[in-house]
PDB file of C-alpha atoms in Angstrom:
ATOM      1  CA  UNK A   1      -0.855  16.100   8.479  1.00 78.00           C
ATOM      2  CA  UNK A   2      -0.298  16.308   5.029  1.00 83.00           C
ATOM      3  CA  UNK A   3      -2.632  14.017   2.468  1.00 92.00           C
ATOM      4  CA  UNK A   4      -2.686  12.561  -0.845  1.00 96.00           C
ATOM      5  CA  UNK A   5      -6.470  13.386  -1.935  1.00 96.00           C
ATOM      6  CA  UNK A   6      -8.225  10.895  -4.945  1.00 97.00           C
ATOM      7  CA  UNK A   7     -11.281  11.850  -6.481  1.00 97.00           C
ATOM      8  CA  UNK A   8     -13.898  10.180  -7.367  1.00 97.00           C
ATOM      9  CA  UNK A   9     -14.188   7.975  -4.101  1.00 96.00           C
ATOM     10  CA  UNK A  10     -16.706   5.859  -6.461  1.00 97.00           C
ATOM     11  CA  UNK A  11     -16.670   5.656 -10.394  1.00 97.00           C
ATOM     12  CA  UNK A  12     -19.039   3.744 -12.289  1.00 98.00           C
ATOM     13  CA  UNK A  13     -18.268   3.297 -15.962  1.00 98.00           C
ATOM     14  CA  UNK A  14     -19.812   0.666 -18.744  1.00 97.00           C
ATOM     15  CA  UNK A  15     -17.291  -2.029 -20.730  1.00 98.00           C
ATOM     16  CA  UNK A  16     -15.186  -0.418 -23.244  1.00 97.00           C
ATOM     17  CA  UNK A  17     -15.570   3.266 -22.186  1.00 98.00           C
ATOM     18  CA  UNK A  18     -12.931   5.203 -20.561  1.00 98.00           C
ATOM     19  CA  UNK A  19     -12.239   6.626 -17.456  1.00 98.00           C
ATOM     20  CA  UNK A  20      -9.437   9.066 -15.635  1.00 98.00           C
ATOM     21  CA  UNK A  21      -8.817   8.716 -12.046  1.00 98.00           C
ATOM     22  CA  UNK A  22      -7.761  12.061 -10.374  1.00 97.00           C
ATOM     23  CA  UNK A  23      -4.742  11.806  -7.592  1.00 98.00           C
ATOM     24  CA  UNK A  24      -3.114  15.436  -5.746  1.00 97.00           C
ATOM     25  CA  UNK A  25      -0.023  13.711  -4.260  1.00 96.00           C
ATOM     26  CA  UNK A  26       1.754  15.698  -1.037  1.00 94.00           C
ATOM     27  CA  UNK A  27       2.966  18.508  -2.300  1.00 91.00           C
ATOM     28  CA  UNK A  28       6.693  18.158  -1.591  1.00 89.00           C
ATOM     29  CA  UNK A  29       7.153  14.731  -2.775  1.00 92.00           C
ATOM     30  CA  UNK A  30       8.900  13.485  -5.829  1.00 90.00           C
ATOM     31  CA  UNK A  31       7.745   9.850  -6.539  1.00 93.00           C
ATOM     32  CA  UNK A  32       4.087   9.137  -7.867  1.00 95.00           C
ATOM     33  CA  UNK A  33       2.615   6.129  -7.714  1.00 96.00           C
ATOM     34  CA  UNK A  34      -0.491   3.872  -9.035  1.00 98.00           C
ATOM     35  CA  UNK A  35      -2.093   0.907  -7.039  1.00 97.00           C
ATOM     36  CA  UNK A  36      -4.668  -1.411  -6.994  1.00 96.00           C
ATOM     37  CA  UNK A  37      -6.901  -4.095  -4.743  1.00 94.00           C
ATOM     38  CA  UNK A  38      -9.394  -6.412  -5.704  1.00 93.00           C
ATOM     39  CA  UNK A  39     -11.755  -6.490  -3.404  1.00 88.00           C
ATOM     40  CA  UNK A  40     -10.514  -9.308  -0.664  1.00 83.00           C
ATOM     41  CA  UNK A  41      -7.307  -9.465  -1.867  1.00 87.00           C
ATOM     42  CA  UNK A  42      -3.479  -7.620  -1.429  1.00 88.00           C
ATOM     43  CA  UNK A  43      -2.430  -4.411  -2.546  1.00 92.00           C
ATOM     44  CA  UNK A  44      -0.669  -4.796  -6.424  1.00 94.00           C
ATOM     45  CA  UNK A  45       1.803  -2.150  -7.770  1.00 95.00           C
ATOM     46  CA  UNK A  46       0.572  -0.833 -11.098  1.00 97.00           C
ATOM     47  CA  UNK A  47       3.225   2.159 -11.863  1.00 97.00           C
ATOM     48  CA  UNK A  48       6.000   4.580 -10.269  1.00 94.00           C
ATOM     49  CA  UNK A  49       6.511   8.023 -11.684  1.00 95.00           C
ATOM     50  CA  UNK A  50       9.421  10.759 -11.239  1.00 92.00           C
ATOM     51  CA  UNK A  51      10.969  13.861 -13.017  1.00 90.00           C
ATOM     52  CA  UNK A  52       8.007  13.119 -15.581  1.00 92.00           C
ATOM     53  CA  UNK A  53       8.067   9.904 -16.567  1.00 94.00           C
ATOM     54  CA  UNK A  54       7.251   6.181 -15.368  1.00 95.00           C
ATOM     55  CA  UNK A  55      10.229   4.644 -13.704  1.00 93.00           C
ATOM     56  CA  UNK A  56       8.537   1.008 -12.929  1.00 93.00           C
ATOM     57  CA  UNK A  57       5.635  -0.532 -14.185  1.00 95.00           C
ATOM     58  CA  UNK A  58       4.285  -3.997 -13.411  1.00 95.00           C
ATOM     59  CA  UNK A  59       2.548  -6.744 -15.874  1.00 94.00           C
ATOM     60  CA  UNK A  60      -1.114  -4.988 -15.140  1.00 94.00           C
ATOM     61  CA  UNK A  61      -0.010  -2.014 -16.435  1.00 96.00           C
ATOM     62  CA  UNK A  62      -0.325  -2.435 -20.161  1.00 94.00           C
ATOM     63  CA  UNK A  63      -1.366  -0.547 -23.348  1.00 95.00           C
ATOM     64  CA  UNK A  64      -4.595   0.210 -21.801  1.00 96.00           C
ATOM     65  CA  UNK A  65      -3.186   2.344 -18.739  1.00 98.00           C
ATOM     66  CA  UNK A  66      -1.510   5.686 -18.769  1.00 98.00           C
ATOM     67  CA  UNK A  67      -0.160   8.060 -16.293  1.00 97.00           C
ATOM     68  CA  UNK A  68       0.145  11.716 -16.614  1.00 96.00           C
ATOM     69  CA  UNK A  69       1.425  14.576 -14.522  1.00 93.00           C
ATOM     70  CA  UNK A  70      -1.095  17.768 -16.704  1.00 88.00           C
ATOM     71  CA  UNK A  71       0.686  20.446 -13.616  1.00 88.00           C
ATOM     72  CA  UNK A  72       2.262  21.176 -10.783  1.00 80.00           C
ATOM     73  CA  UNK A  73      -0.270  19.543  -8.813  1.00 89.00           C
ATOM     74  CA  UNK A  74      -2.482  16.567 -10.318  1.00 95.00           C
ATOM     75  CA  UNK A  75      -1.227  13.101 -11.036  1.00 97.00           C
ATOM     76  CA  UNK A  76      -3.947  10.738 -12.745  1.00 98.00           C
ATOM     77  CA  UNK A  77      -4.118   7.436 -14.389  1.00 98.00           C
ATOM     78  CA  UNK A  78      -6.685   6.640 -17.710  1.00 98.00           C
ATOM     79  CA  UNK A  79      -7.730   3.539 -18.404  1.00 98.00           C
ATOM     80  CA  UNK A  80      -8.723   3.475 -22.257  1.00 96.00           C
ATOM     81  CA  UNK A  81     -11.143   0.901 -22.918  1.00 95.00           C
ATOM     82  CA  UNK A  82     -12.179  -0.831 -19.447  1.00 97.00           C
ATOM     83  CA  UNK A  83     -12.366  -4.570 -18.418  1.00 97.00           C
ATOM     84  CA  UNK A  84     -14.512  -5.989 -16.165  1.00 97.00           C
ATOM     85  CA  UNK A  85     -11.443  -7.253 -14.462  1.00 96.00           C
ATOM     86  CA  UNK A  86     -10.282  -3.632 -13.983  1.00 97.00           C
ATOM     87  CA  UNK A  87     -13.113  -3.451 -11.194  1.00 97.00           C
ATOM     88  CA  UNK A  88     -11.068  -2.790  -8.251  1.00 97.00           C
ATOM     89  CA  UNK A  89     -10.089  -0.083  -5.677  1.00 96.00           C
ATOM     90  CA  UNK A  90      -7.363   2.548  -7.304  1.00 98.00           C
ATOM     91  CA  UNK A  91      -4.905   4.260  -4.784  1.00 97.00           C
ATOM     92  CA  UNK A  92      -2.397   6.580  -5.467  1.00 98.00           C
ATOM     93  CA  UNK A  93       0.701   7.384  -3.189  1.00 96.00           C
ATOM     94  CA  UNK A  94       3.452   9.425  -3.461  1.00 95.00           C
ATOM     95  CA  UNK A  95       7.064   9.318  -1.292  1.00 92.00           C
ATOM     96  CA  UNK A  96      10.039  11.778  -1.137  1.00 87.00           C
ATOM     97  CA  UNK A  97      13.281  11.338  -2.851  1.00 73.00           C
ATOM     98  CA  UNK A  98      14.210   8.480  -0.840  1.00 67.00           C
ATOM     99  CA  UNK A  99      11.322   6.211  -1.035  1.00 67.00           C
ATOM    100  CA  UNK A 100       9.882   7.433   2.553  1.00 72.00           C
ATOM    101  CA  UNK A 101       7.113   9.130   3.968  1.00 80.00           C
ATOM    102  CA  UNK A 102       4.919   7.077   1.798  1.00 87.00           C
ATOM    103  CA  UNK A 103       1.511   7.774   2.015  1.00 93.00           C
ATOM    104  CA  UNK A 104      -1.490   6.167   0.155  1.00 95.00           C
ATOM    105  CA  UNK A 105      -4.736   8.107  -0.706  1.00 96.00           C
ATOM    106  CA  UNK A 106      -8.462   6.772   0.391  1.00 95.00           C
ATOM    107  CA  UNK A 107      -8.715   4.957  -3.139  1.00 96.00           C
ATOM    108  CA  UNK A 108     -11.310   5.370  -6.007  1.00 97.00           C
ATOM    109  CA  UNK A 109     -13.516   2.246  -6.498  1.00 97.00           C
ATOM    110  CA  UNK A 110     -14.030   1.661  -9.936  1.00 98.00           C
ATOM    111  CA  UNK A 111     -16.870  -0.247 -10.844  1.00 98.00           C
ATOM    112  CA  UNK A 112     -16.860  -1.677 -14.521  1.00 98.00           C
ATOM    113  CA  UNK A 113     -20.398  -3.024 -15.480  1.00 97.00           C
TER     114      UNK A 113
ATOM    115  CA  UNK B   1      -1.872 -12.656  27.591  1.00 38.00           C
ATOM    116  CA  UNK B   2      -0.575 -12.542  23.645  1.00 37.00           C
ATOM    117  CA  UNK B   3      -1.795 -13.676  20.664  1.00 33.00           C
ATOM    118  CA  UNK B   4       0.713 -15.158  18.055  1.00 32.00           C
ATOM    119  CA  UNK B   5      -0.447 -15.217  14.763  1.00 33.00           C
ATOM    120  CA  UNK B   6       1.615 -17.350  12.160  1.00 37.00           C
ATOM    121  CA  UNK B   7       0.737 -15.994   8.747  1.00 50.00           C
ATOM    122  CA  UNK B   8      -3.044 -16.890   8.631  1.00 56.00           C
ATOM    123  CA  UNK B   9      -5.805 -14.772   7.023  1.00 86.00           C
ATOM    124  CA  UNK B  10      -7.216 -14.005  10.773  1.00 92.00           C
ATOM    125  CA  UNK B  11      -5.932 -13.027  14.556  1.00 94.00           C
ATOM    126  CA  UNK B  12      -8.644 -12.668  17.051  1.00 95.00           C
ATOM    127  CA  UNK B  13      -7.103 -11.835  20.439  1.00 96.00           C
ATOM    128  CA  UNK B  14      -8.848 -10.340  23.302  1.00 97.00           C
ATOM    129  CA  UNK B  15      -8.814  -6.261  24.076  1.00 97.00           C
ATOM    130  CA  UNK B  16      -6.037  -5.732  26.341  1.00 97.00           C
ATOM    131  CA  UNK B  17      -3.803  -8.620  24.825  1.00 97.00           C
ATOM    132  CA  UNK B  18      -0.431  -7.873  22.638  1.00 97.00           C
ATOM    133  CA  UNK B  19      -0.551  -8.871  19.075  1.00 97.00           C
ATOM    134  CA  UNK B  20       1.988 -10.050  17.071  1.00 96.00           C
ATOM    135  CA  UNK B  21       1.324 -10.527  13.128  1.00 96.00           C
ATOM    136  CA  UNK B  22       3.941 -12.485  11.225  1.00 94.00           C
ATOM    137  CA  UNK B  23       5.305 -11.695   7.488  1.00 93.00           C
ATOM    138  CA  UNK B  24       7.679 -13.596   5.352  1.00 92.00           C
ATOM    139  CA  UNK B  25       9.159 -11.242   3.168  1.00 90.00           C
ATOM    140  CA  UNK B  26      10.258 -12.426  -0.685  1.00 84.00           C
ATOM    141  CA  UNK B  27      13.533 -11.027  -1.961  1.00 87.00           C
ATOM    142  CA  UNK B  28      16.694 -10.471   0.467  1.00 87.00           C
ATOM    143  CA  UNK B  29      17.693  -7.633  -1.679  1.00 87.00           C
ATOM    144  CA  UNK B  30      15.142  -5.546   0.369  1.00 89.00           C
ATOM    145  CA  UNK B  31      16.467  -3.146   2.360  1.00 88.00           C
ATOM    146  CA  UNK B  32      12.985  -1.180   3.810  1.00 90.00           C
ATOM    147  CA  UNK B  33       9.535  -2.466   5.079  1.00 93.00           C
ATOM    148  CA  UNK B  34       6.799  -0.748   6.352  1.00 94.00           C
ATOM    149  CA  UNK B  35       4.034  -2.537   8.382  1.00 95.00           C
ATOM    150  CA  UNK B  36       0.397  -0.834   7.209  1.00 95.00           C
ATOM    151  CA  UNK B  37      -3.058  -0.603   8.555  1.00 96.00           C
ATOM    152  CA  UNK B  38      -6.036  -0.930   6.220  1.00 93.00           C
ATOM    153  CA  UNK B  39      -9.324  -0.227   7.176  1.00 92.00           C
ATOM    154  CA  UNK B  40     -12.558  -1.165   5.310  1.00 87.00           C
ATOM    155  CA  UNK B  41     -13.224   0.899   2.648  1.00 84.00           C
ATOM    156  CA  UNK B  42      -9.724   2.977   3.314  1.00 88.00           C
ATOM    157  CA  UNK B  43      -6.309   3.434   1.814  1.00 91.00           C
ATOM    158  CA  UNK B  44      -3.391   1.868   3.312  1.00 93.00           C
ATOM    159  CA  UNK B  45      -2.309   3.496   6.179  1.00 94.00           C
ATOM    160  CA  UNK B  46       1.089   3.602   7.602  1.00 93.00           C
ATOM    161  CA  UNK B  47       2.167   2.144  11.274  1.00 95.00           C
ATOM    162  CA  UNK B  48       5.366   2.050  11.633  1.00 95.00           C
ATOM    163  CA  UNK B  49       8.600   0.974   9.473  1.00 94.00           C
ATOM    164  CA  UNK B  50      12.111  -0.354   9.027  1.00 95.00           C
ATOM    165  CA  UNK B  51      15.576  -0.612   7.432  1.00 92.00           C
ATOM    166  CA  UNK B  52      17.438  -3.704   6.927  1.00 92.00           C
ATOM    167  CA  UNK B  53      20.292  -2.110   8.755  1.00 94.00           C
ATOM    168  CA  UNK B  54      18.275  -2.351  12.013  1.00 96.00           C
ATOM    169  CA  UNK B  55      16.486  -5.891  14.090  1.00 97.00           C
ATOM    170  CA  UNK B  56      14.071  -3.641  15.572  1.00 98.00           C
ATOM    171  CA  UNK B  57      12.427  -0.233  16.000  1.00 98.00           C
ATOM    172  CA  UNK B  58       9.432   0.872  18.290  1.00 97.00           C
ATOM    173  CA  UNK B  59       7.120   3.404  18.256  1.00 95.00           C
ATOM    174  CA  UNK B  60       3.709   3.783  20.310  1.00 93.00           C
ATOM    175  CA  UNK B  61       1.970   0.469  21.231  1.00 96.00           C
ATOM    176  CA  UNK B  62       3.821  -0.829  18.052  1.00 98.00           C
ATOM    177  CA  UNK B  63       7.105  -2.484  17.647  1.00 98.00           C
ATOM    178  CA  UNK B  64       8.625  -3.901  14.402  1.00 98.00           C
ATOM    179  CA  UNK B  65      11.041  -6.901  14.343  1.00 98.00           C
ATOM    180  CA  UNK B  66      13.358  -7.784  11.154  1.00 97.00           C
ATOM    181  CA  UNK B  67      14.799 -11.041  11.590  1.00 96.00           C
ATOM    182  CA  UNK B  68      16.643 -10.939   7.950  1.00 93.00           C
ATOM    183  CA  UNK B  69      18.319 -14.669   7.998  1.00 94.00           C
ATOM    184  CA  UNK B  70      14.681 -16.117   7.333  1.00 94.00           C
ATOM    185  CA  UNK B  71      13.655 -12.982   5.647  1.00 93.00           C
ATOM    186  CA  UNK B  72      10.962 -12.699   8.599  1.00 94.00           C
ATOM    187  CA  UNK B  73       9.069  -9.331   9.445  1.00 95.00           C
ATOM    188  CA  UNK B  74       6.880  -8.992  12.934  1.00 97.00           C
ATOM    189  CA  UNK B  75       4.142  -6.213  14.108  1.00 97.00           C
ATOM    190  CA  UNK B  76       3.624  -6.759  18.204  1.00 98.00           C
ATOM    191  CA  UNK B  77       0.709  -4.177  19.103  1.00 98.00           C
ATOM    192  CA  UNK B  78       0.585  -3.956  22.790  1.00 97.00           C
ATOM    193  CA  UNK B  79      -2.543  -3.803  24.956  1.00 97.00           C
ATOM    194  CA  UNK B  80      -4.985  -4.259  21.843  1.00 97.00           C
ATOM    195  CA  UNK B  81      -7.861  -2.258  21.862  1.00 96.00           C
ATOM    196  CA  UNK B  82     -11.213  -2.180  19.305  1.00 96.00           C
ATOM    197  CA  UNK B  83      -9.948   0.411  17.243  1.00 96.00           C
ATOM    198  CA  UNK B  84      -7.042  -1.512  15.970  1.00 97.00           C
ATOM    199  CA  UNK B  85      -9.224  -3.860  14.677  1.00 97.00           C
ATOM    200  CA  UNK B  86      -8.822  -3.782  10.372  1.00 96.00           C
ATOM    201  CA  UNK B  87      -6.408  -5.749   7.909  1.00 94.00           C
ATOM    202  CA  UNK B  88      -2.336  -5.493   8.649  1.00 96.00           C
ATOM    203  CA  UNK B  89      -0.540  -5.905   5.279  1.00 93.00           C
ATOM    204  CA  UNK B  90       3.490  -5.578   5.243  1.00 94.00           C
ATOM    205  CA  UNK B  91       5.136  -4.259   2.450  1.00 93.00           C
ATOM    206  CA  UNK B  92       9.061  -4.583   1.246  1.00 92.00           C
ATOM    207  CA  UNK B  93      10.733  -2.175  -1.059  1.00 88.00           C
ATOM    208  CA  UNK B  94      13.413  -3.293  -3.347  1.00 72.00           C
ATOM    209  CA  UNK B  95      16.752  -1.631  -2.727  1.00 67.00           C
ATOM    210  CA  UNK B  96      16.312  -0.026  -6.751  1.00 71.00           C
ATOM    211  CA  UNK B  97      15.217   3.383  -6.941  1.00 72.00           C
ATOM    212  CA  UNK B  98      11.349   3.208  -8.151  1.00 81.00           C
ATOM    213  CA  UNK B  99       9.905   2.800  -5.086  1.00 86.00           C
ATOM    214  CA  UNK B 100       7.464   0.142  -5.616  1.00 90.00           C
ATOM    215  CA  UNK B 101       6.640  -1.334  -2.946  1.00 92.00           C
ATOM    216  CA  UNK B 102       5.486  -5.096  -2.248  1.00 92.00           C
ATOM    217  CA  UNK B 103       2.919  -6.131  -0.355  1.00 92.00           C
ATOM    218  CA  UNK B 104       1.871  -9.481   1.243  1.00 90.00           C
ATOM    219  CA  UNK B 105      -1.385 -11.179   1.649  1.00 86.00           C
ATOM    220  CA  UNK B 106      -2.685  -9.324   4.559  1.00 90.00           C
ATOM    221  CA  UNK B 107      -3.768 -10.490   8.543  1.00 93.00           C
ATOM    222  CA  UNK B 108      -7.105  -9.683   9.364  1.00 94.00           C
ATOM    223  CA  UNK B 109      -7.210  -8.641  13.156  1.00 97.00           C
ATOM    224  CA  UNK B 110     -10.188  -8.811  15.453  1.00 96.00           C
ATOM    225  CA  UNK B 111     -10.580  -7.602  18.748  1.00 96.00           C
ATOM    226  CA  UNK B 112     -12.752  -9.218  21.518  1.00 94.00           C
ATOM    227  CA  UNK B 113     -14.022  -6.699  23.829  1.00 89.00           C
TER     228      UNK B 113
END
């Protein structure tokens, strides 16, 4: 069954410093997307992406995110200078043209210290 | 026996019991919901899901109902064993074309063997 992959599974970074989260969304699908969870509590839309560019982004996702598609392949999201309150779990997803077959990665915990 | 649960954090029903874990959606403009699985430590991971066009679908051990006059969204897992024990979190998606998806607070269910 086919599987969106997110590397690291664990990132440790210090205040201030930045960091790139890696996503490889099914290969076939068209829409991109950013999550997040802090820890204990529900899953929070950071940012859609398709035919190169962000479609939808919520209040969380402000000057200090990005989103970039570098190839065919590799979708990622930087976070410039990190917050403490950017600590969280990161998931990518991606869905075909019509929204479906969504499918969330295994997450990258991000651990700002 | 079954096990209703009205939207509380936690269900604990005993293995062999049905399930049923109870959403209330947010915006009747949403016209697709999928019903997901998360396990500790794990990405979102999908069950089953359904259109506002339809009142109900099935699939194995798993049944969705959409009751869209009180914007109302039911999982019933039948015969519950261990292994569905994790966190059930519905999600809604708008009827625009980003795909975001929203999800709610999240039903933690625990199995009694």
């Amino acid at each position: 069954e086919p599987e969106v992959t997110q590397t690291p599974s664990h990132q440790v970074t210090q205040m201030g410093q930045e960091v790139i989260l890696r996503c490889v969304p099914i290969s076939n699908h068209l829409y991109f997307y950013w999550y997040r969870q802090i820890l204990g509590q529900k899953v929070e839309f950071l940012v859609s992406f398709y035919n190169n560019e962000i479609s939808e982004k919520s209040e969380i996702f402000d000057d200090q995110f990005s989103v970039e598609r570098p190839d065919g392949s590799n979708f990622t999201l930087k976070i410039r200078s990190t917050k403490l309150e950017d600590s969280a779990m990161y998931f990518c997803a991606s869905s075909d043209d019509l929204g479906e077959g969504y499918t969330f990665g295994s997450g990258t915990r991000l651990t700002v210290v | 026996g079954e096990s209703v649960g009205l939207h509380l954090p936690t269900l604990s029903v005993q293995e062999g019991d049905n399930s049923i874990i109870n959403c209330a959606y947010s915006n009747s403009a949403s016209d697709y919901f999928i019903w997901y699985k998360q396990e500790s430590g794990k990405g979102p991971q999908f069950i089953i899901d359904i259109r506002s066009n339809m009142d109900k679908r099935q699939g194995q051990r798993v049944t969705v109902l959409l009751n869209k006059t009180v914007k109302h969204l039911s999982l019933q897992i039948a015969a519950t064993q261990p292994g569905d024990s994790a966190v059930y979190f519905c999600a809604e998606k708008g009827s625009g074309n980003t795909g975001k998806l929203i999800f709610g607070q999240g039903t933690t269910l625990q199995v009694k063997p």
